[in-house]
Amino acid sequence: MIRSVKDKTLSRAIALAVNTKIRKFGTMLDFKLDSRTKTIELEIMLKGETEPLFVKVQRYEILEENGRYFLLAERIVTSREWINVVAESYLQGQRIEIPPRYARLLQLVV
């Protein structure tokens, strides 16, 4: 029960951060976070595409640094081979800041 509430809270905060980052590329359709396995699954409809993109973060961490929160994705796999190359080159290992307005949610559950 507590894990479920924690996962939903984290999902909301991270989903909003991800939506902010991808806004010019498309819209997130679905987002699932599992804090036990440290995985994230999301579905994104990219602009100009007819089929959604499926993304799985096989390992993530939430980092706190000087009151700021970041998502660190260690392994990303998608349903598009070329995006796998982009993710490996530019996203894996990069910290994505979670906007301050959602950091309060994280402070309650992390």
PDB file of N, CA and C in Angstrom:
ATOM      1  N   MET A   1       0.821  -1.201   0.000  1.00  0.00           N
ATOM      2  CA  MET A   1       0.000   0.000   0.000  1.00  0.00           C
ATOM      3  C   MET A   1       0.859   1.256   0.000  1.00  0.00           C
ATOM      4  N   ILE A   2       1.821   1.332   0.930  1.00  0.00           N
ATOM      5  CA  ILE A   2       2.673   2.518   1.012  1.00  0.00           C
ATOM      6  C   ILE A   2       3.507   2.652  -0.253  1.00  0.00           C
ATOM      7  N   ARG A   3       4.038   1.540  -0.756  1.00  0.00           N
ATOM      8  CA  ARG A   3       4.832   1.580  -1.987  1.00  0.00           C
ATOM      9  C   ARG A   3       3.982   2.098  -3.142  1.00  0.00           C
ATOM     10  N   SER A   4       2.726   1.680  -3.208  1.00  0.00           N
ATOM     11  CA  SER A   4       1.823   2.113  -4.273  1.00  0.00           C
ATOM     12  C   SER A   4       1.607   3.628  -4.222  1.00  0.00           C
ATOM     13  N   VAL A   5       1.385   4.171  -3.043  1.00  0.00           N
ATOM     14  CA  VAL A   5       1.204   5.618  -2.883  1.00  0.00           C
ATOM     15  C   VAL A   5       2.492   6.345  -3.267  1.00  0.00           C
ATOM     16  N   LYS A   6       3.610   5.820  -2.813  1.00  0.00           N
ATOM     17  CA  LYS A   6       4.906   6.410  -3.143  1.00  0.00           C
ATOM     18  C   LYS A   6       5.121   6.399  -4.653  1.00  0.00           C
ATOM     19  N   ASP A   7       4.858   5.271  -5.295  1.00  0.00           N
ATOM     20  CA  ASP A   7       5.049   5.164  -6.744  1.00  0.00           C
ATOM     21  C   ASP A   7       4.148   6.133  -7.499  1.00  0.00           C
ATOM     22  N   LYS A   8       2.911   6.264  -7.050  1.00  0.00           N
ATOM     23  CA  LYS A   8       1.993   7.198  -7.722  1.00  0.00           C
ATOM     24  C   LYS A   8       2.460   8.637  -7.561  1.00  0.00           C
ATOM     25  N   THR A   9       2.944   8.997  -6.389  1.00  0.00           N
ATOM     26  CA  THR A   9       3.441  10.349  -6.150  1.00  0.00           C
ATOM     27  C   THR A   9       4.683  10.617  -6.988  1.00  0.00           C
ATOM     28  N   LEU A  10       5.614   9.683  -6.960  1.00  0.00           N
ATOM     29  CA  LEU A  10       6.822   9.829  -7.780  1.00  0.00           C
ATOM     30  C   LEU A  10       6.466   9.872  -9.261  1.00  0.00           C
ATOM     31  N   SER A  11       5.539   9.030  -9.677  1.00  0.00           N
ATOM     32  CA  SER A  11       5.122   9.006 -11.084  1.00  0.00           C
ATOM     33  C   SER A  11       4.596  10.359 -11.520  1.00  0.00           C
ATOM     34  N   ARG A  12       3.784  10.944 -10.685  1.00  0.00           N
ATOM     35  CA  ARG A  12       3.207  12.255 -11.027  1.00  0.00           C
ATOM     36  C   ARG A  12       4.299  13.310 -11.175  1.00  0.00           C
ATOM     37  N   ALA A  13       5.204  13.361 -10.224  1.00  0.00           N
ATOM     38  CA  ALA A  13       6.272  14.362 -10.259  1.00  0.00           C
ATOM     39  C   ALA A  13       7.180  14.155 -11.465  1.00  0.00           C
ATOM     40  N   ILE A  14       7.580  12.919 -11.700  1.00  0.00           N
ATOM     41  CA  ILE A  14       8.490  12.647 -12.809  1.00  0.00           C
ATOM     42  C   ILE A  14       7.783  12.812 -14.147  1.00  0.00           C
ATOM     43  N   ALA A  15       6.532  12.376 -14.242  1.00  0.00           N
ATOM     44  CA  ALA A  15       5.780  12.520 -15.486  1.00  0.00           C
ATOM     45  C   ALA A  15       5.655  13.991 -15.876  1.00  0.00           C
ATOM     46  N   LEU A  16       5.400  14.840 -14.912  1.00  0.00           N
ATOM     47  CA  LEU A  16       5.303  16.268 -15.207  1.00  0.00           C
ATOM     48  C   LEU A  16       6.646  16.824 -15.669  1.00  0.00           C
ATOM     49  N   ALA A  17       7.726  16.368 -15.059  1.00  0.00           N
ATOM     50  CA  ALA A  17       9.059  16.811 -15.478  1.00  0.00           C
ATOM     51  C   ALA A  17       9.364  16.334 -16.890  1.00  0.00           C
ATOM     52  N   VAL A  18       9.030  15.084 -17.175  1.00  0.00           N
ATOM     53  CA  VAL A  18       9.287  14.538 -18.515  1.00  0.00           C
ATOM     54  C   VAL A  18       8.439  15.274 -19.542  1.00  0.00           C
ATOM     55  N   ASN A  19       7.164  15.502 -19.245  1.00  0.00           N
ATOM     56  CA  ASN A  19       6.290  16.227 -20.177  1.00  0.00           C
ATOM     57  C   ASN A  19       6.841  17.607 -20.497  1.00  0.00           C
ATOM     58  N   THR A  20       7.403  18.272 -19.493  1.00  0.00           N
ATOM     59  CA  THR A  20       8.011  19.586 -19.715  1.00  0.00           C
ATOM     60  C   THR A  20       9.162  19.486 -20.705  1.00  0.00           C
ATOM     61  N   LYS A  21       9.969  18.428 -20.571  1.00  0.00           N
ATOM     62  CA  LYS A  21      11.137  18.253 -21.432  1.00  0.00           C
ATOM     63  C   LYS A  21      10.772  17.859 -22.865  1.00  0.00           C
ATOM     64  N   ILE A  22       9.678  17.116 -23.063  1.00  0.00           N
ATOM     65  CA  ILE A  22       9.361  16.605 -24.396  1.00  0.00           C
ATOM     66  C   ILE A  22       8.269  17.390 -25.109  1.00  0.00           C
ATOM     67  N   ARG A  23       7.770  18.425 -24.512  1.00  0.00           N
ATOM     68  CA  ARG A  23       6.629  19.181 -25.037  1.00  0.00           C
ATOM     69  C   ARG A  23       6.757  19.514 -26.519  1.00  0.00           C
ATOM     70  N   LYS A  24       7.925  19.930 -26.965  1.00  0.00           N
ATOM     71  CA  LYS A  24       8.073  20.312 -28.371  1.00  0.00           C
ATOM     72  C   LYS A  24       8.178  19.100 -29.303  1.00  0.00           C
ATOM     73  N   PHE A  25       8.341  17.906 -28.749  1.00  0.00           N
ATOM     74  CA  PHE A  25       8.467  16.691 -29.562  1.00  0.00           C
ATOM     75  C   PHE A  25       7.184  15.874 -29.611  1.00  0.00           C
ATOM     76  N   GLY A  26       6.359  15.965 -28.560  1.00  0.00           N
ATOM     77  CA  GLY A  26       5.148  15.169 -28.519  1.00  0.00           C
ATOM     78  C   GLY A  26       4.482  15.203 -27.157  1.00  0.00           C
ATOM     79  N   THR A  27       3.601  14.227 -26.924  1.00  0.00           N
ATOM     80  CA  THR A  27       2.809  14.163 -25.701  1.00  0.00           C
ATOM     81  C   THR A  27       2.937  12.771 -25.073  1.00  0.00           C
ATOM     82  N   MET A  28       3.081  12.747 -23.765  1.00  0.00           N
ATOM     83  CA  MET A  28       3.142  11.480 -23.060  1.00  0.00           C
ATOM     84  C   MET A  28       1.726  10.922 -22.908  1.00  0.00           C
ATOM     85  N   LEU A  29       1.549   9.656 -23.283  1.00  0.00           N
ATOM     86  CA  LEU A  29       0.248   9.002 -23.195  1.00  0.00           C
ATOM     87  C   LEU A  29       0.106   8.174 -21.929  1.00  0.00           C
ATOM     88  N   ASP A  30       1.212   7.589 -21.471  1.00  0.00           N
ATOM     89  CA  ASP A  30       1.161   6.710 -20.305  1.00  0.00           C
ATOM     90  C   ASP A  30       2.499   6.755 -19.590  1.00  0.00           C
ATOM     91  N   PHE A  31       2.464   6.575 -18.280  1.00  0.00           N
ATOM     92  CA  PHE A  31       3.682   6.605 -17.471  1.00  0.00           C
ATOM     93  C   PHE A  31       3.506   5.683 -16.286  1.00  0.00           C
ATOM     94  N   LYS A  32       4.451   4.753 -16.107  1.00  0.00           N
ATOM     95  CA  LYS A  32       4.405   3.827 -14.979  1.00  0.00           C
ATOM     96  C   LYS A  32       5.774   3.761 -14.336  1.00  0.00           C
ATOM     97  N   LEU A  33       5.795   3.874 -13.033  1.00  0.00           N
ATOM     98  CA  LEU A  33       7.033   3.813 -12.266  1.00  0.00           C
ATOM     99  C   LEU A  33       6.917   2.693 -11.249  1.00  0.00           C
ATOM    100  N   ASP A  34       7.973   1.906 -11.109  1.00  0.00           N
ATOM    101  CA  ASP A  34       8.009   0.844 -10.102  1.00  0.00           C
ATOM    102  C   ASP A  34       9.259   1.065  -9.264  1.00  0.00           C
ATOM    103  N   SER A  35       9.080   1.562  -8.050  1.00  0.00           N
ATOM    104  CA  SER A  35      10.229   1.882  -7.201  1.00  0.00           C
ATOM    105  C   SER A  35      10.931   0.632  -6.677  1.00  0.00           C
ATOM    106  N   ARG A  36      10.232  -0.480  -6.659  1.00  0.00           N
ATOM    107  CA  ARG A  36      10.850  -1.723  -6.193  1.00  0.00           C
ATOM    108  C   ARG A  36      11.903  -2.198  -7.189  1.00  0.00           C
ATOM    109  N   THR A  37      11.561  -2.181  -8.481  1.00  0.00           N
ATOM    110  CA  THR A  37      12.492  -2.642  -9.515  1.00  0.00           C
ATOM    111  C   THR A  37      13.285  -1.491 -10.130  1.00  0.00           C
ATOM    112  N   LYS A  38      12.966  -0.252  -9.717  1.00  0.00           N
ATOM    113  CA  LYS A  38      13.633   0.952 -10.241  1.00  0.00           C
ATOM    114  C   LYS A  38      13.494   1.053 -11.756  1.00  0.00           C
ATOM    115  N   THR A  39      12.267   0.793 -12.248  1.00  0.00           N
ATOM    116  CA  THR A  39      12.000   0.886 -13.679  1.00  0.00           C
ATOM    117  C   THR A  39      10.903   1.911 -13.952  1.00  0.00           C
ATOM    118  N   ILE A  40      10.954   2.440 -15.157  1.00  0.00           N
ATOM    119  CA  ILE A  40       9.935   3.370 -15.629  1.00  0.00           C
ATOM    120  C   ILE A  40       9.555   2.934 -17.035  1.00  0.00           C
ATOM    121  N   GLU A  41       8.262   2.917 -17.319  1.00  0.00           N
ATOM    122  CA  GLU A  41       7.775   2.654 -18.666  1.00  0.00           C
ATOM    123  C   GLU A  41       6.901   3.828 -19.077  1.00  0.00           C
ATOM    124  N   LEU A  42       7.108   4.307 -20.295  1.00  0.00           N
ATOM    125  CA  LEU A  42       6.260   5.376 -20.781  1.00  0.00           C
ATOM    126  C   LEU A  42       5.959   5.196 -22.248  1.00  0.00           C
ATOM    127  N   GLU A  43       4.869   5.803 -22.633  1.00  0.00           N
ATOM    128  CA  GLU A  43       4.405   5.769 -24.012  1.00  0.00           C
ATOM    129  C   GLU A  43       4.244   7.218 -24.453  1.00  0.00           C
ATOM    130  N   ILE A  44       4.840   7.553 -25.587  1.00  0.00           N
ATOM    131  CA  ILE A  44       4.834   8.931 -26.074  1.00  0.00           C
ATOM    132  C   ILE A  44       4.333   8.954 -27.512  1.00  0.00           C
ATOM    133  N   MET A  45       3.441   9.889 -27.817  1.00  0.00           N
ATOM    134  CA  MET A  45       3.030  10.108 -29.192  1.00  0.00           C
ATOM    135  C   MET A  45       3.845  11.292 -29.704  1.00  0.00           C
ATOM    136  N   LEU A  46       4.797  10.977 -30.579  1.00  0.00           N
ATOM    137  CA  LEU A  46       5.652  12.009 -31.142  1.00  0.00           C
ATOM    138  C   LEU A  46       4.914  12.746 -32.256  1.00  0.00           C
ATOM    139  N   LYS A  47       5.152  14.020 -32.372  1.00  0.00           N
ATOM    140  CA  LYS A  47       4.514  14.820 -33.419  1.00  0.00           C
ATOM    141  C   LYS A  47       4.887  14.257 -34.786  1.00  0.00           C
ATOM    142  N   GLY A  48       3.890  14.129 -35.658  1.00  0.00           N
ATOM    143  CA  GLY A  48       4.109  13.645 -37.010  1.00  0.00           C
ATOM    144  C   GLY A  48       4.153  12.135 -37.140  1.00  0.00           C
ATOM    145  N   GLU A  49       4.093  11.397 -36.022  1.00  0.00           N
ATOM    146  CA  GLU A  49       4.130   9.937 -36.048  1.00  0.00           C
ATOM    147  C   GLU A  49       2.712   9.382 -35.989  1.00  0.00           C
ATOM    148  N   THR A  50       2.535   8.176 -36.502  1.00  0.00           N
ATOM    149  CA  THR A  50       1.230   7.531 -36.448  1.00  0.00           C
ATOM    150  C   THR A  50       1.151   6.465 -35.356  1.00  0.00           C
ATOM    151  N   GLU A  51       2.305   5.995 -34.887  1.00  0.00           N
ATOM    152  CA  GLU A  51       2.374   4.997 -33.824  1.00  0.00           C
ATOM    153  C   GLU A  51       3.137   5.556 -32.628  1.00  0.00           C
ATOM    154  N   PRO A  52       2.693   5.250 -31.406  1.00  0.00           N
ATOM    155  CA  PRO A  52       3.405   5.769 -30.236  1.00  0.00           C
ATOM    156  C   PRO A  52       4.784   5.129 -30.071  1.00  0.00           C
ATOM    157  N   LEU A  53       5.626   5.838 -29.372  1.00  0.00           N
ATOM    158  CA  LEU A  53       6.960   5.366 -29.007  1.00  0.00           C
ATOM    159  C   LEU A  53       6.862   4.769 -27.605  1.00  0.00           C
ATOM    160  N   PHE A  54       7.383   3.561 -27.430  1.00  0.00           N
ATOM    161  CA  PHE A  54       7.431   2.937 -26.112  1.00  0.00           C
ATOM    162  C   PHE A  54       8.851   3.055 -25.584  1.00  0.00           C
ATOM    163  N   VAL A  55       8.965   3.471 -24.326  1.00  0.00           N
ATOM    164  CA  VAL A  55      10.266   3.675 -23.706  1.00  0.00           C
ATOM    165  C   VAL A  55      10.286   2.930 -22.377  1.00  0.00           C
ATOM    166  N   LYS A  56      11.389   2.249 -22.118  1.00  0.00           N
ATOM    167  CA  LYS A  56      11.568   1.609 -20.810  1.00  0.00           C
ATOM    168  C   LYS A  56      12.916   2.049 -20.254  1.00  0.00           C
ATOM    169  N   VAL A  57      12.863   2.631 -19.071  1.00  0.00           N
ATOM    170  CA  VAL A  57      14.075   2.953 -18.322  1.00  0.00           C
ATOM    171  C   VAL A  57      14.275   1.757 -17.400  1.00  0.00           C
ATOM    172  N   GLN A  58      15.331   0.987 -17.674  1.00  0.00           N
ATOM    173  CA  GLN A  58      15.525  -0.263 -16.940  1.00  0.00           C
ATOM    174  C   GLN A  58      16.163  -0.061 -15.571  1.00  0.00           C
ATOM    175  N   ARG A  59      16.679   1.105 -15.327  1.00  0.00           N
ATOM    176  CA  ARG A  59      17.247   1.421 -14.004  1.00  0.00           C
ATOM    177  C   ARG A  59      17.280   2.938 -13.872  1.00  0.00           C
ATOM    178  N   TYR A  60      16.701   3.465 -12.787  1.00  0.00           N
ATOM    179  CA  TYR A  60      16.742   4.903 -12.552  1.00  0.00           C
ATOM    180  C   TYR A  60      17.130   5.175 -11.110  1.00  0.00           C
ATOM    181  N   GLU A  61      17.523   6.414 -10.884  1.00  0.00           N
ATOM    182  CA  GLU A  61      17.777   6.897  -9.525  1.00  0.00           C
ATOM    183  C   GLU A  61      17.179   8.290  -9.408  1.00  0.00           C
ATOM    184  N   ILE A  62      16.711   8.630  -8.212  1.00  0.00           N
ATOM    185  CA  ILE A  62      16.297   9.986  -7.888  1.00  0.00           C
ATOM    186  C   ILE A  62      17.415  10.561  -7.029  1.00  0.00           C
ATOM    187  N   LEU A  63      17.993  11.662  -7.478  1.00  0.00           N
ATOM    188  CA  LEU A  63      19.099  12.289  -6.762  1.00  0.00           C
ATOM    189  C   LEU A  63      18.657  13.617  -6.179  1.00  0.00           C
ATOM    190  N   GLU A  64      19.164  13.945  -5.003  1.00  0.00           N
ATOM    191  CA  GLU A  64      18.905  15.249  -4.385  1.00  0.00           C
ATOM    192  C   GLU A  64      20.245  15.939  -4.204  1.00  0.00           C
ATOM    193  N   GLU A  65      20.308  17.183  -4.659  1.00  0.00           N
ATOM    194  CA  GLU A  65      21.540  17.948  -4.562  1.00  0.00           C
ATOM    195  C   GLU A  65      21.188  19.402  -4.250  1.00  0.00           C
ATOM    196  N   ASN A  66      21.564  19.842  -3.072  1.00  0.00           N
ATOM    197  CA  ASN A  66      21.300  21.229  -2.652  1.00  0.00           C
ATOM    198  C   ASN A  66      19.832  21.615  -2.806  1.00  0.00           C
ATOM    199  N   GLY A  67      18.941  20.712  -2.395  1.00  0.00           N
ATOM    200  CA  GLY A  67      17.514  21.011  -2.447  1.00  0.00           C
ATOM    201  C   GLY A  67      16.887  20.857  -3.821  1.00  0.00           C
ATOM    202  N   ARG A  68      17.650  20.427  -4.811  1.00  0.00           N
ATOM    203  CA  ARG A  68      17.132  20.200  -6.166  1.00  0.00           C
ATOM    204  C   ARG A  68      17.101  18.692  -6.414  1.00  0.00           C
ATOM    205  N   TYR A  69      16.070  18.243  -7.138  1.00  0.00           N
ATOM    206  CA  TYR A  69      15.904  16.823  -7.422  1.00  0.00           C
ATOM    207  C   TYR A  69      16.123  16.545  -8.905  1.00  0.00           C
ATOM    208  N   PHE A  70      16.734  15.380  -9.166  1.00  0.00           N
ATOM    209  CA  PHE A  70      17.057  14.987 -10.525  1.00  0.00           C
ATOM    210  C   PHE A  70      16.686  13.526 -10.742  1.00  0.00           C
ATOM    211  N   LEU A  71      16.311  13.207 -11.970  1.00  0.00           N
ATOM    212  CA  LEU A  71      16.117  11.832 -12.396  1.00  0.00           C
ATOM    213  C   LEU A  71      17.355  11.449 -13.198  1.00  0.00           C
ATOM    214  N   LEU A  72      17.962  10.333 -12.846  1.00  0.00           N
ATOM    215  CA  LEU A  72      19.117   9.814 -13.574  1.00  0.00           C
ATOM    216  C   LEU A  72      18.717   8.469 -14.163  1.00  0.00           C
ATOM    217  N   ALA A  73      18.684   8.380 -15.486  1.00  0.00           N
ATOM    218  CA  ALA A  73      18.335   7.140 -16.176  1.00  0.00           C
ATOM    219  C   ALA A  73      19.623   6.438 -16.580  1.00  0.00           C
ATOM    220  N   GLU A  74      19.780   5.209 -16.105  1.00  0.00           N
ATOM    221  CA  GLU A  74      21.014   4.478 -16.365  1.00  0.00           C
ATOM    222  C   GLU A  74      20.935   3.601 -17.612  1.00  0.00           C
ATOM    223  N   ARG A  75      19.748   3.122 -17.978  1.00  0.00           N
ATOM    224  CA  ARG A  75      19.603   2.265 -19.163  1.00  0.00           C
ATOM    225  C   ARG A  75      18.243   2.534 -19.777  1.00  0.00           C
ATOM    226  N   ILE A  76      18.229   2.932 -21.051  1.00  0.00           N
ATOM    227  CA  ILE A  76      16.993   3.284 -21.742  1.00  0.00           C
ATOM    228  C   ILE A  76      16.867   2.427 -23.003  1.00  0.00           C
ATOM    229  N   VAL A  77      15.700   1.808 -23.170  1.00  0.00           N
ATOM    230  CA  VAL A  77      15.417   1.017 -24.364  1.00  0.00           C
ATOM    231  C   VAL A  77      14.081   1.495 -24.920  1.00  0.00           C
ATOM    232  N   THR A  78      14.013   1.682 -26.255  1.00  0.00           N
ATOM    233  CA  THR A  78      12.784   2.170 -26.874  1.00  0.00           C
ATOM    234  C   THR A  78      12.330   1.219 -27.988  1.00  0.00           C
ATOM    235  N   SER A  79      11.169   1.524 -28.540  1.00  0.00           N
ATOM    236  CA  SER A  79      10.632   0.723 -29.640  1.00  0.00           C
ATOM    237  C   SER A  79      11.166   1.163 -30.998  1.00  0.00           C
ATOM    238  N   ARG A  80      12.058   2.148 -31.030  1.00  0.00           N
ATOM    239  CA  ARG A  80      12.667   2.609 -32.279  1.00  0.00           C
ATOM    240  C   ARG A  80      14.189   2.497 -32.170  1.00  0.00           C
ATOM    241  N   GLU A  81      14.782   1.739 -33.062  1.00  0.00           N
ATOM    242  CA  GLU A  81      16.218   1.483 -33.008  1.00  0.00           C
ATOM    243  C   GLU A  81      17.040   2.770 -33.026  1.00  0.00           C
ATOM    244  N   TRP A  82      16.676   3.718 -33.888  1.00  0.00           N
ATOM    245  CA  TRP A  82      17.471   4.947 -33.984  1.00  0.00           C
ATOM    246  C   TRP A  82      17.360   5.774 -32.711  1.00  0.00           C
ATOM    247  N   ILE A  83      16.216   5.694 -32.037  1.00  0.00           N
ATOM    248  CA  ILE A  83      16.065   6.429 -30.774  1.00  0.00           C
ATOM    249  C   ILE A  83      16.880   5.752 -29.674  1.00  0.00           C
ATOM    250  N   ASN A  84      17.053   4.443 -29.764  1.00  0.00           N
ATOM    251  CA  ASN A  84      17.945   3.765 -28.818  1.00  0.00           C
ATOM    252  C   ASN A  84      19.354   4.344 -28.903  1.00  0.00           C
ATOM    253  N   VAL A  85      19.811   4.614 -30.127  1.00  0.00           N
ATOM    254  CA  VAL A  85      21.154   5.188 -30.325  1.00  0.00           C
ATOM    255  C   VAL A  85      21.207   6.601 -29.746  1.00  0.00           C
ATOM    256  N   VAL A  86      20.177   7.394 -29.992  1.00  0.00           N
ATOM    257  CA  VAL A  86      20.116   8.756 -29.442  1.00  0.00           C
ATOM    258  C   VAL A  86      20.086   8.704 -27.918  1.00  0.00           C
ATOM    259  N   ALA A  87      19.268   7.828 -27.360  1.00  0.00           N
ATOM    260  CA  ALA A  87      19.158   7.717 -25.897  1.00  0.00           C
ATOM    261  C   ALA A  87      20.496   7.325 -25.289  1.00  0.00           C
ATOM    262  N   GLU A  88      21.156   6.362 -25.906  1.00  0.00           N
ATOM    263  CA  GLU A  88      22.453   5.921 -25.390  1.00  0.00           C
ATOM    264  C   GLU A  88      23.490   7.039 -25.469  1.00  0.00           C
ATOM    265  N   SER A  89      23.421   7.812 -26.527  1.00  0.00           N
ATOM    266  CA  SER A  89      24.414   8.876 -26.741  1.00  0.00           C
ATOM    267  C   SER A  89      24.151  10.125 -25.898  1.00  0.00           C
ATOM    268  N   TYR A  90      22.871  10.473 -25.703  1.00  0.00           N
ATOM    269  CA  TYR A  90      22.573  11.772 -25.111  1.00  0.00           C
ATOM    270  C   TYR A  90      21.743  11.763 -23.829  1.00  0.00           C
ATOM    271  N   LEU A  91      21.103  10.653 -23.483  1.00  0.00           N
ATOM    272  CA  LEU A  91      20.228  10.656 -22.309  1.00  0.00           C
ATOM    273  C   LEU A  91      20.732   9.800 -21.160  1.00  0.00           C
ATOM    274  N   GLN A  92      21.235   8.616 -21.469  1.00  0.00           N
ATOM    275  CA  GLN A  92      21.696   7.725 -20.411  1.00  0.00           C
ATOM    276  C   GLN A  92      22.813   8.389 -19.616  1.00  0.00           C
ATOM    277  N   GLY A  93      22.638   8.362 -18.306  1.00  0.00           N
ATOM    278  CA  GLY A  93      23.646   8.950 -17.436  1.00  0.00           C
ATOM    279  C   GLY A  93      23.508  10.455 -17.252  1.00  0.00           C
ATOM    280  N   GLN A  94      22.539  11.071 -17.922  1.00  0.00           N
ATOM    281  CA  GLN A  94      22.320  12.516 -17.783  1.00  0.00           C
ATOM    282  C   GLN A  94      21.253  12.776 -16.732  1.00  0.00           C
ATOM    283  N   ARG A  95      21.482  13.779 -15.925  1.00  0.00           N
ATOM    284  CA  ARG A  95      20.489  14.142 -14.915  1.00  0.00           C
ATOM    285  C   ARG A  95      19.430  15.033 -15.549  1.00  0.00           C
ATOM    286  N   ILE A  96      18.161  14.709 -15.280  1.00  0.00           N
ATOM    287  CA  ILE A  96      17.040  15.526 -15.744  1.00  0.00           C
ATOM    288  C   ILE A  96      16.426  16.151 -14.501  1.00  0.00           C
ATOM    289  N   GLU A  97      16.475  17.467 -14.439  1.00  0.00           N
ATOM    290  CA  GLU A  97      15.968  18.133 -13.235  1.00  0.00           C
ATOM    291  C   GLU A  97      14.450  18.033 -13.158  1.00  0.00           C
ATOM    292  N   ILE A  98      13.979  17.720 -11.969  1.00  0.00           N
ATOM    293  CA  ILE A  98      12.549  17.698 -11.683  1.00  0.00           C
ATOM    294  C   ILE A  98      12.193  19.106 -11.217  1.00  0.00           C
ATOM    295  N   PRO A  99      11.231  19.764 -11.887  1.00  0.00           N
ATOM    296  CA  PRO A  99      10.919  21.149 -11.559  1.00  0.00           C
ATOM    297  C   PRO A  99      10.645  21.348 -10.063  1.00  0.00           C
ATOM    298  N   PRO A 100      11.097  22.479  -9.512  1.00  0.00           N
ATOM    299  CA  PRO A 100      10.955  22.752  -8.074  1.00  0.00           C
ATOM    300  C   PRO A 100       9.529  22.609  -7.551  1.00  0.00           C
ATOM    301  N   ARG A 101       8.541  22.964  -8.358  1.00  0.00           N
ATOM    302  CA  ARG A 101       7.157  22.883  -7.880  1.00  0.00           C
ATOM    303  C   ARG A 101       6.727  21.446  -7.589  1.00  0.00           C
ATOM    304  N   TYR A 102       7.432  20.452  -8.175  1.00  0.00           N
ATOM    305  CA  TYR A 102       7.119  19.052  -7.912  1.00  0.00           C
ATOM    306  C   TYR A 102       8.073  18.419  -6.909  1.00  0.00           C
ATOM    307  N   ALA A 103       9.144  19.127  -6.590  1.00  0.00           N
ATOM    308  CA  ALA A 103      10.125  18.609  -5.641  1.00  0.00           C
ATOM    309  C   ALA A 103       9.502  18.390  -4.252  1.00  0.00           C
ATOM    310  N   ARG A 104       8.512  19.202  -3.887  1.00  0.00           N
ATOM    311  CA  ARG A 104       7.851  19.026  -2.592  1.00  0.00           C
ATOM    312  C   ARG A 104       7.208  17.661  -2.469  1.00  0.00           C
ATOM    313  N   LEU A 105       6.615  17.188  -3.555  1.00  0.00           N
ATOM    314  CA  LEU A 105       6.046  15.834  -3.548  1.00  0.00           C
ATOM    315  C   LEU A 105       7.136  14.811  -3.258  1.00  0.00           C
ATOM    316  N   LEU A 106       8.284  14.995  -3.871  1.00  0.00           N
ATOM    317  CA  LEU A 106       9.383  14.060  -3.677  1.00  0.00           C
ATOM    318  C   LEU A 106       9.886  14.092  -2.243  1.00  0.00           C
ATOM    319  N   GLN A 107       9.929  15.273  -1.647  1.00  0.00           N
ATOM    320  CA  GLN A 107      10.404  15.387  -0.280  1.00  0.00           C
ATOM    321  C   GLN A 107       9.530  14.582   0.670  1.00  0.00           C
ATOM    322  N   LEU A 108       8.277  14.428   0.337  1.00  0.00           N
ATOM    323  CA  LEU A 108       7.354  13.677   1.186  1.00  0.00           C
ATOM    324  C   LEU A 108       7.562  12.177   1.100  1.00  0.00           C
ATOM    325  N   VAL A 109       8.084  11.697  -0.047  1.00  0.00           N
ATOM    326  CA  VAL A 109       8.130  10.254  -0.253  1.00  0.00           C
ATOM    327  C   VAL A 109       9.530   9.678  -0.415  1.00  0.00           C
ATOM    328  N   VAL A 110      10.521  10.503  -0.676  1.00  0.00           N
ATOM    329  CA  VAL A 110      11.879   9.980  -0.881  1.00  0.00           C
ATOM    330  C   VAL A 110      12.585   9.842   0.437  1.00  0.00           C
TER     331      VAL A 110
END
